[in-house]
Short mmCIF file of C-alpha atoms in Angstrom, two decimals:
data_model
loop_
_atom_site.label_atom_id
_atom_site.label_comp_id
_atom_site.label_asym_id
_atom_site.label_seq_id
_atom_site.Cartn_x
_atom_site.Cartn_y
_atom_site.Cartn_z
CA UNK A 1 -34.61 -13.76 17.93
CA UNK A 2 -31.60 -15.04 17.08
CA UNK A 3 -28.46 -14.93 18.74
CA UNK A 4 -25.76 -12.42 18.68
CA UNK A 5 -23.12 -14.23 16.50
CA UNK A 6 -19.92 -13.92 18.37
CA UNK A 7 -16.91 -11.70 16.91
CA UNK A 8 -13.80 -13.47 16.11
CA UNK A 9 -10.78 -13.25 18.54
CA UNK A 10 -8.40 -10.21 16.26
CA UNK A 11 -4.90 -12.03 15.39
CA UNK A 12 -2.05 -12.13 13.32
CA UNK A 13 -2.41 -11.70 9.81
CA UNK A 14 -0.81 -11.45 6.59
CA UNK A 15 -0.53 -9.45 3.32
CA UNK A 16 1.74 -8.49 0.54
CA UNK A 17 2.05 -5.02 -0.77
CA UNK A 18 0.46 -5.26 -4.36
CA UNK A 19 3.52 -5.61 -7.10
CA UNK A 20 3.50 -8.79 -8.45
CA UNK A 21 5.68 -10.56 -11.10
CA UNK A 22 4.43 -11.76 -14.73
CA UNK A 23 1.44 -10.52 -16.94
CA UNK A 24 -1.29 -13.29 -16.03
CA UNK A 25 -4.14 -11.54 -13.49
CA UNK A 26 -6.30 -14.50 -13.56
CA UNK A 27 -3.39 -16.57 -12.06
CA UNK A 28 -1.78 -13.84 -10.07
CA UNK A 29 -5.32 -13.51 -8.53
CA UNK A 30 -5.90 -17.65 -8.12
CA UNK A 31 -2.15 -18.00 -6.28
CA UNK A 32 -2.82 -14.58 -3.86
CA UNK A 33 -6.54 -15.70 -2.84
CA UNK A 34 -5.34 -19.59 -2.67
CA UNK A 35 -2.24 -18.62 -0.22
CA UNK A 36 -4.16 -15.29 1.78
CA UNK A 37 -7.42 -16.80 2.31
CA UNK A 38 -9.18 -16.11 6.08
CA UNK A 39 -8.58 -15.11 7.73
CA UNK A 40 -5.47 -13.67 5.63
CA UNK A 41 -5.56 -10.65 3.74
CA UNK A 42 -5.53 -10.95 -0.22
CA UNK A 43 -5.00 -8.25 -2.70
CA UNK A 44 -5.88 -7.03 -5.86
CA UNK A 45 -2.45 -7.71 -7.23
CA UNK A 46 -0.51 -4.70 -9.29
CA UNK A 47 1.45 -6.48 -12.20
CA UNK A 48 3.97 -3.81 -13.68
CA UNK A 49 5.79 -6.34 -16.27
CA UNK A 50 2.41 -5.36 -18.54
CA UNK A 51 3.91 -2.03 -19.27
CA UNK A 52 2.68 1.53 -19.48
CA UNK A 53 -0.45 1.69 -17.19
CA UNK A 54 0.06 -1.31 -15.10
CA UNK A 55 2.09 0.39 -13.14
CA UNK A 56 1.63 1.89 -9.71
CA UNK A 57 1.33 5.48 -10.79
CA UNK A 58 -0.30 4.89 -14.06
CA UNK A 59 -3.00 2.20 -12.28
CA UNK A 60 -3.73 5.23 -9.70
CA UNK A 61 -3.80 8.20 -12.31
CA UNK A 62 -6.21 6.00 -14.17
CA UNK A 63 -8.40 7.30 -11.05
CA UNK A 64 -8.29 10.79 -11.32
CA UNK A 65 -11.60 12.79 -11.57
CA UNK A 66 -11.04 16.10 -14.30
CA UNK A 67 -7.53 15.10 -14.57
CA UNK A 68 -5.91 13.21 -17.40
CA UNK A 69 -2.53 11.81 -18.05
CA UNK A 70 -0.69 10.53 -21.11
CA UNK A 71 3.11 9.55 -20.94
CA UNK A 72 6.00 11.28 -22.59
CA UNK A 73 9.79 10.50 -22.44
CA UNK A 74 10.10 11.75 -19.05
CA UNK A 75 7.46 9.95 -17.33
CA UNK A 76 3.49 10.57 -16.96
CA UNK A 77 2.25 14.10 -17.58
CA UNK A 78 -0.75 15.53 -16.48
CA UNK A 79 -2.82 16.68 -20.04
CA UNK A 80 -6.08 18.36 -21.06
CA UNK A 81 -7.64 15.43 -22.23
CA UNK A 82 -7.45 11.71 -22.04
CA UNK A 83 -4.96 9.85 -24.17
CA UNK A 84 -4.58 6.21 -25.38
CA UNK A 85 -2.05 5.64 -22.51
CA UNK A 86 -5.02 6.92 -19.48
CA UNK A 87 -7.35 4.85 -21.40
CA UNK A 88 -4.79 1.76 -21.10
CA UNK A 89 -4.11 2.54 -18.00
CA UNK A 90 -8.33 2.47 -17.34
CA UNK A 91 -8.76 -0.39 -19.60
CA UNK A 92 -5.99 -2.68 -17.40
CA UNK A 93 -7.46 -1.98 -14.31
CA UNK A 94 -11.30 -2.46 -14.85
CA UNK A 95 -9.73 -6.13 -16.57
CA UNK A 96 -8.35 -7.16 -13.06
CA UNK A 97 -11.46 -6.15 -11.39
CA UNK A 98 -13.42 -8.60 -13.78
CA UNK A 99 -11.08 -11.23 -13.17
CA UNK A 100 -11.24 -10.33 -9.72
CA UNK A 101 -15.19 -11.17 -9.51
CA UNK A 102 -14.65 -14.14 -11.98
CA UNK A 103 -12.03 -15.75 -9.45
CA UNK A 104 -14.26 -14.87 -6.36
CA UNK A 105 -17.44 -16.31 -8.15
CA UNK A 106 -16.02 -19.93 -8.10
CA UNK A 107 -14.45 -19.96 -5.05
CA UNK A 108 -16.43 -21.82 -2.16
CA UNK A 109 -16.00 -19.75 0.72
CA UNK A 110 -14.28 -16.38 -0.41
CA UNK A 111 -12.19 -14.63 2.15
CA UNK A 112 -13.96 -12.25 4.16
CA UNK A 113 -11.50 -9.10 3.16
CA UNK A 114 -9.62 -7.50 0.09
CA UNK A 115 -7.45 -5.04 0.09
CA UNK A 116 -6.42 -2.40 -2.69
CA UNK A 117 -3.58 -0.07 -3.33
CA UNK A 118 -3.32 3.45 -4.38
CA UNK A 119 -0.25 5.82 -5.21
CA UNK A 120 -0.59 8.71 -1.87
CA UNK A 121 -1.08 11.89 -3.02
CA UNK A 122 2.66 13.49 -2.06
CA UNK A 123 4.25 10.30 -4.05
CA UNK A 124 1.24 10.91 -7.21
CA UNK A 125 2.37 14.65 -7.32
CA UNK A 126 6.39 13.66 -7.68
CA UNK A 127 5.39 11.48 -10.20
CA UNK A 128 3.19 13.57 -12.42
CA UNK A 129 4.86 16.32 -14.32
CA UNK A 130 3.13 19.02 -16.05
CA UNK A 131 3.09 20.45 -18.98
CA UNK A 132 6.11 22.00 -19.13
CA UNK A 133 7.96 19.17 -17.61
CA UNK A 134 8.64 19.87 -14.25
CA UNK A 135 7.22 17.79 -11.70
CA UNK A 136 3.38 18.26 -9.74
CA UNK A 137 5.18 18.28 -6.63
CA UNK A 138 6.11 22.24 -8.14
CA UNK A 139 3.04 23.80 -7.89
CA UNK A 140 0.75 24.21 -4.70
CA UNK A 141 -2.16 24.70 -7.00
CA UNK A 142 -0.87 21.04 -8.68
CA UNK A 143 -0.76 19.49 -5.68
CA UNK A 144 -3.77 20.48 -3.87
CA UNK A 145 -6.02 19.92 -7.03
CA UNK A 146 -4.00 16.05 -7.43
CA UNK A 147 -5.23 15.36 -3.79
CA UNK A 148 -8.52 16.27 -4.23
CA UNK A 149 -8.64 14.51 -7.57
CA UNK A 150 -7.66 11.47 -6.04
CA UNK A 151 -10.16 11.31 -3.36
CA UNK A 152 -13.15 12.32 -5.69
CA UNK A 153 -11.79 8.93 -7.80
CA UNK A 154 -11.46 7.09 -4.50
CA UNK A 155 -15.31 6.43 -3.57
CA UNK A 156 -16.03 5.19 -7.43
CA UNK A 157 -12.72 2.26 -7.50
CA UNK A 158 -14.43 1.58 -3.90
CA UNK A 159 -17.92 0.73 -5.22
CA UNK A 160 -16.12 -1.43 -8.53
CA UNK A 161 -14.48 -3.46 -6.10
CA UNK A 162 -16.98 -3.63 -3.69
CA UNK A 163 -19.13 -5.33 -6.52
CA UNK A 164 -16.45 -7.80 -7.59
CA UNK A 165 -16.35 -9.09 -3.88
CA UNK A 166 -19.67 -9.18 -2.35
CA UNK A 167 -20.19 -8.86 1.36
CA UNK A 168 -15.79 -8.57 1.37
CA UNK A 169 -14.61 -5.63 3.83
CA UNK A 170 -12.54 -3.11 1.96
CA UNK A 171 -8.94 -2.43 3.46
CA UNK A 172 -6.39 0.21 1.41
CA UNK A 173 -3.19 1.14 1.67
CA UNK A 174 -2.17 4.53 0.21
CA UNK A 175 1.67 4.29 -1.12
CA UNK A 176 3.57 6.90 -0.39
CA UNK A 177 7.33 5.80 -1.54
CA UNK A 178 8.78 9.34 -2.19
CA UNK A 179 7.65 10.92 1.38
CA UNK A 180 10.74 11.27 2.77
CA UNK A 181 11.94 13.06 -0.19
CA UNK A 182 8.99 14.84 -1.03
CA UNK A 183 9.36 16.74 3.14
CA UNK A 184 13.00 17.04 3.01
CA UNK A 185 12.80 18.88 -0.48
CA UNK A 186 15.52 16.92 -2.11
CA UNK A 187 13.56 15.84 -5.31
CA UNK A 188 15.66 17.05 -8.23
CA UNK A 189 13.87 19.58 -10.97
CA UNK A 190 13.50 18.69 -14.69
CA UNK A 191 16.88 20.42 -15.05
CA UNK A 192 19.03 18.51 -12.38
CA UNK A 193 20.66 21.29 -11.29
CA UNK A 194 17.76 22.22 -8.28
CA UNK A 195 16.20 20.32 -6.01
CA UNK A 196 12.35 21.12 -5.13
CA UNK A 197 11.10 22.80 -2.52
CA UNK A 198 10.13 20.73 0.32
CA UNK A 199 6.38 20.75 0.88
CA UNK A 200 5.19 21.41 4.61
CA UNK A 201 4.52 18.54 6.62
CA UNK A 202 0.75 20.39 7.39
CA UNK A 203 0.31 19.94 4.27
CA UNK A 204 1.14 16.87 3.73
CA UNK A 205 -1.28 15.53 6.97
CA UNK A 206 -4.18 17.33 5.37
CA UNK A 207 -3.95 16.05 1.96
CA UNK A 208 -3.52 12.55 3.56
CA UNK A 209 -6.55 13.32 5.69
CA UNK A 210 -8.83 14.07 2.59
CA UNK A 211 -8.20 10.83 1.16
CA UNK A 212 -8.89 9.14 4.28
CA UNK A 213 -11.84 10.65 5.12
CA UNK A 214 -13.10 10.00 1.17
CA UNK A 215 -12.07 6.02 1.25
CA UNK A 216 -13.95 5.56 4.67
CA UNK A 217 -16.97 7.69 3.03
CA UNK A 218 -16.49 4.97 0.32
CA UNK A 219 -17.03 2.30 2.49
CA UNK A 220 -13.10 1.08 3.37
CA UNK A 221 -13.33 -0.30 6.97
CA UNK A 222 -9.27 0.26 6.89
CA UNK A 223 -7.07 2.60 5.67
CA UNK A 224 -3.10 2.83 5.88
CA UNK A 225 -0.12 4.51 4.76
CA UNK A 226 3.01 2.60 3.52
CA UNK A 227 6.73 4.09 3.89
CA UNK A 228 9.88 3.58 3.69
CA UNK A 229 11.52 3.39 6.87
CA UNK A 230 13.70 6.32 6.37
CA UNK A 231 12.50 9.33 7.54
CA UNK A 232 8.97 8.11 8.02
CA UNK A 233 6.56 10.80 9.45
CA UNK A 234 4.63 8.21 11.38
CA UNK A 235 3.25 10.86 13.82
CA UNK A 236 1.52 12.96 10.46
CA UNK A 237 0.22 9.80 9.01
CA UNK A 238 -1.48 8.80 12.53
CA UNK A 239 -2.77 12.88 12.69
CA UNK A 240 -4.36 12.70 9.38
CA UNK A 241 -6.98 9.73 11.02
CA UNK A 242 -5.03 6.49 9.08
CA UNK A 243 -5.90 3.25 10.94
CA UNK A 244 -2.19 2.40 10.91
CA UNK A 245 1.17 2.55 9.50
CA UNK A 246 3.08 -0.02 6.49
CA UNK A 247 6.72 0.07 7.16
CA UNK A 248 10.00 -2.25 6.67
CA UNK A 249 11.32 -3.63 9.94
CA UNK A 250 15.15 -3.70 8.81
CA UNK A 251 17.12 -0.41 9.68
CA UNK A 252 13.76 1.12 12.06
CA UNK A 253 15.27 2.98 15.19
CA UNK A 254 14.54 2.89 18.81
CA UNK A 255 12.70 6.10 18.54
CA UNK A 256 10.62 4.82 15.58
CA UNK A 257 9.75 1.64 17.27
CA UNK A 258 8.37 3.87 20.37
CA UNK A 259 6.35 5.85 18.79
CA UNK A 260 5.33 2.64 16.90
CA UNK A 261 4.59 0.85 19.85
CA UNK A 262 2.57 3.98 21.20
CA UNK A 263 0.63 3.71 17.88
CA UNK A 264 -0.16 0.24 18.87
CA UNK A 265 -1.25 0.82 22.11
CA UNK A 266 -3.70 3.79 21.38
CA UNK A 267 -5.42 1.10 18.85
CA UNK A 268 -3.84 1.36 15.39
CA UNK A 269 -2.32 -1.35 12.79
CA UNK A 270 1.01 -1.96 12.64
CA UNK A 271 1.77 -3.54 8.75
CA UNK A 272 5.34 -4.75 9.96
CA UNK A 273 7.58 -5.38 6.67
CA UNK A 274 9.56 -8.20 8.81
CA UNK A 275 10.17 -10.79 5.41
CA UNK A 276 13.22 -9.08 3.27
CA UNK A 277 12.87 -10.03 -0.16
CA UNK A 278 15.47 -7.62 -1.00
CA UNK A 279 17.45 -10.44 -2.25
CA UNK A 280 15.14 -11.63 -5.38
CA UNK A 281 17.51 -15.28 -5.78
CA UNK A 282 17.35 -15.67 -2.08
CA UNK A 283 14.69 -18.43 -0.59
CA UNK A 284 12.68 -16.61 2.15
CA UNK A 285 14.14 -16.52 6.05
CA UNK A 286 13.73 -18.65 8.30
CA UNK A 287 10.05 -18.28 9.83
CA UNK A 288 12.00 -17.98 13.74
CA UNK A 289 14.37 -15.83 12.55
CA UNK A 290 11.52 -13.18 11.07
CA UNK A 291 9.31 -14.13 14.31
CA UNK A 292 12.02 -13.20 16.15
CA UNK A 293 12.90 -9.90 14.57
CA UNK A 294 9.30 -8.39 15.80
CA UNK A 295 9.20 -10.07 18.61
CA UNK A 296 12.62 -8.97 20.14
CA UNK A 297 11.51 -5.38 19.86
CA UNK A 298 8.21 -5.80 20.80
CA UNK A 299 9.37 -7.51 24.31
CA UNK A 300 12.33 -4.52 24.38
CA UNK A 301 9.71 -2.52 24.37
CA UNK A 302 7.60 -4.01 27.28
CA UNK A 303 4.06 -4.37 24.74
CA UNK A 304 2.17 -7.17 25.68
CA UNK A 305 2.02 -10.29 23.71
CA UNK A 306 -2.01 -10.04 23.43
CA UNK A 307 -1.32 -6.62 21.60
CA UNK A 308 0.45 -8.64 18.53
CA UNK A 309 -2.92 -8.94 17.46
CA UNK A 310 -2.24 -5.11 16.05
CA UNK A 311 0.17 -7.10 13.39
CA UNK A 312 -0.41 -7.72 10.08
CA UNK A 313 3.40 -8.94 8.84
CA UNK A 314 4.00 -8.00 4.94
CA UNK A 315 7.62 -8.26 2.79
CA UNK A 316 10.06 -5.94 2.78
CA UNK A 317 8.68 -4.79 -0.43
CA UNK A 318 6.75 -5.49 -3.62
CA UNK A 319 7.03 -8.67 -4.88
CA UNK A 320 7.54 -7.94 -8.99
CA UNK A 321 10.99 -8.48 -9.10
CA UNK A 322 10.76 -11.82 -8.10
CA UNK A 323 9.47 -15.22 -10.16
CA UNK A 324 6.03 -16.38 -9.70
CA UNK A 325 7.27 -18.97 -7.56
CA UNK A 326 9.19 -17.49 -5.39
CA UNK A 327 6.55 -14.57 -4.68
CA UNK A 328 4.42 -17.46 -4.08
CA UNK A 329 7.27 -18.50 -1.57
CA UNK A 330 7.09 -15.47 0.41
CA UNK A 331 3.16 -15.64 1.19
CA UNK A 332 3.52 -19.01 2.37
CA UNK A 333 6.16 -17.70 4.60
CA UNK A 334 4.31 -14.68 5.55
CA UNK A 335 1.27 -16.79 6.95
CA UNK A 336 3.88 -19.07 8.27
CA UNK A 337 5.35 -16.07 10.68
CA UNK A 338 1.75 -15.33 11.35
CA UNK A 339 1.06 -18.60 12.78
CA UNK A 340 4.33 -18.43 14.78
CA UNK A 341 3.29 -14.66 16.01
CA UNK A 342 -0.49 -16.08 16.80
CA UNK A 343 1.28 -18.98 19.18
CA UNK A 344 3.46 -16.23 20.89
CA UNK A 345 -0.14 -13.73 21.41
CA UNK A 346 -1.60 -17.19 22.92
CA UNK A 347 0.97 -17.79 25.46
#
């Protein structure tokens, strides 16, 4: 018989958040996989500068099961039937998933992970209107049937992917950038003159929990929810079963790092946002200074260094703003920290 083959120690590692600048998959996938190989975390990259359907809500409406979307002046509205946009949309998609399995096919030793993004349900629902204008987020009906549109469509993106990388573990991140909005109710209506109501944070934890529980069906072996730091609900996103939490480290507060740091030590992911690329002209910070800024916390709040292992340390934000170059810049960087973090976890 032969012997057990020994896991690998769990350390720092790096990502990026999906936007990416120009129109170019096949490079956009060769520069991610080249700078995030293992045991890095690479990513089907989102390239919005295509246009209609390349973009993070189009790319995840694509996905809906018995839904269809087309776009009108005011954004993406939910329709009876499929248009030439949802088709463009589908069409866009299944051509980086090719690419995806071309670029994989001639590498010599892929990495062993790849991670995809989706639009959350609360954030798909603000951006959908319906047919009389007014936005998803509206209707209780709207929303509950977008949720469990979205996780029917999860377990079939899953399986496209899985067969583009072979043997690759499947990690996802559900973006959810309107969250804070969406539970404070301060989403304006078609008219301007209202704001929506607020939808309960319940709600909220059990539409996140349906997606979850239909990616892991689907085979993801990770599954987190990325926020802006502002008003973040981390304790609803860790009730709803996610494996962790994707946040910006720049304006977090004492409170939000505890309960961070308790989220750490009862065994979830902490995606910590710690490069800024706020700043698209600005070369990436120092690698102490970003080291620093998570570790100086961290310490504050007496974790252990052999828990940094819970890391993986992302940008700020999406990356499409910036030139290939410089996006390029900031993974270097971000494996860069990740090597300084490992050093620190070592001792």
């Amino acid at each position: 018989m032969a012997a057990p083959q020994t896991a690998q120690p769990e350390q720092v590692t790096a990502t990026a958040l999906g936007p990416w600048p120009g129109e170019d998959p096949v490079e956009a996938a060769r520069i991610i996989r080249g700078e995030l190989g293992s045991p890095h975390l690479p990513f089907l990259a989102e390239l919005p500068d295509r246009g209609v359907g390349s973009d993070a809500l189009g790319r995840t409406a694509s996905l809906l099961v018995d839904l269809s979307v087309d776009v009108q002046p005011y954004g993406w509205r939910i329709v009876d039937r499929p248009g030439k946009d949802f088709r463009r949309a589908r069409s866009a998609l299944s051509t980086d998933i090719n690419i995806l399995a071309d670029v994989i096919g001639a590498e010599d030793t892929p990495a062993l992970d790849i991670k995809v993004q989706l639009r959350g349900p609360l954030s798909l629902a603000a951006g959908l209107h319906l047919h009389n204008g007014e936005r998803a987020l509206i209707d209780h009906g709207a929303r509950r049937d977008l949720a469990a549109s979205l996780a029917a469509g999860a377990g079939g993106y899953l399986s496209r992917v899985a067969a583009a990388a072979p043997g690759a573990r499947i990690v996802v991140q559900i973006d959810e950038p309107e969250i804070a909005s969406v539970l404070a109710g301060t989403i304006p209506t078609s008219s301007g003159y209202r704001t929506l109501r607020s939808v309960p944070g319940r709600e909220a934890t059990d539409a996140w929990q349906l997606v979850i529980d239909a990616l892991r069906a689907a085979g993801a072996v990770e599954v987190v929810v990325a926020v802006p730091e502002v008003e973040a609900p981390f304790d609803r996103i860790l009730a709803a079963g996610a494996d962790g939490i994707a946040v910006p480290l720049r304006a977090l507060t004492s409170r939000q790092w505890e309960t961070l740091a308790g989220a750490v030590e009862a065994g979830k992911r902490l995606w910590a946002g710690a490069v800024d690329v706020s700043d698209v002209t600005a070369a990436p910070p120092r690698v102490a200074d970003v080291v620093e800024t998570v570790w100086r916390p961290w310490r504050q709040l007496g974790l252990p260094a052999s828990t940094l292992s819970a890391l993986r340390v992302t940008p700020s934000g999406g990356l499409a703003g910036h030139s290939p170059s410089s996006a390029t810049a900031v993974l270097t960087r971000l494996t860069q920290v990740a090597d300084g973090l490992n050093q620190l976890a070592l001792g």
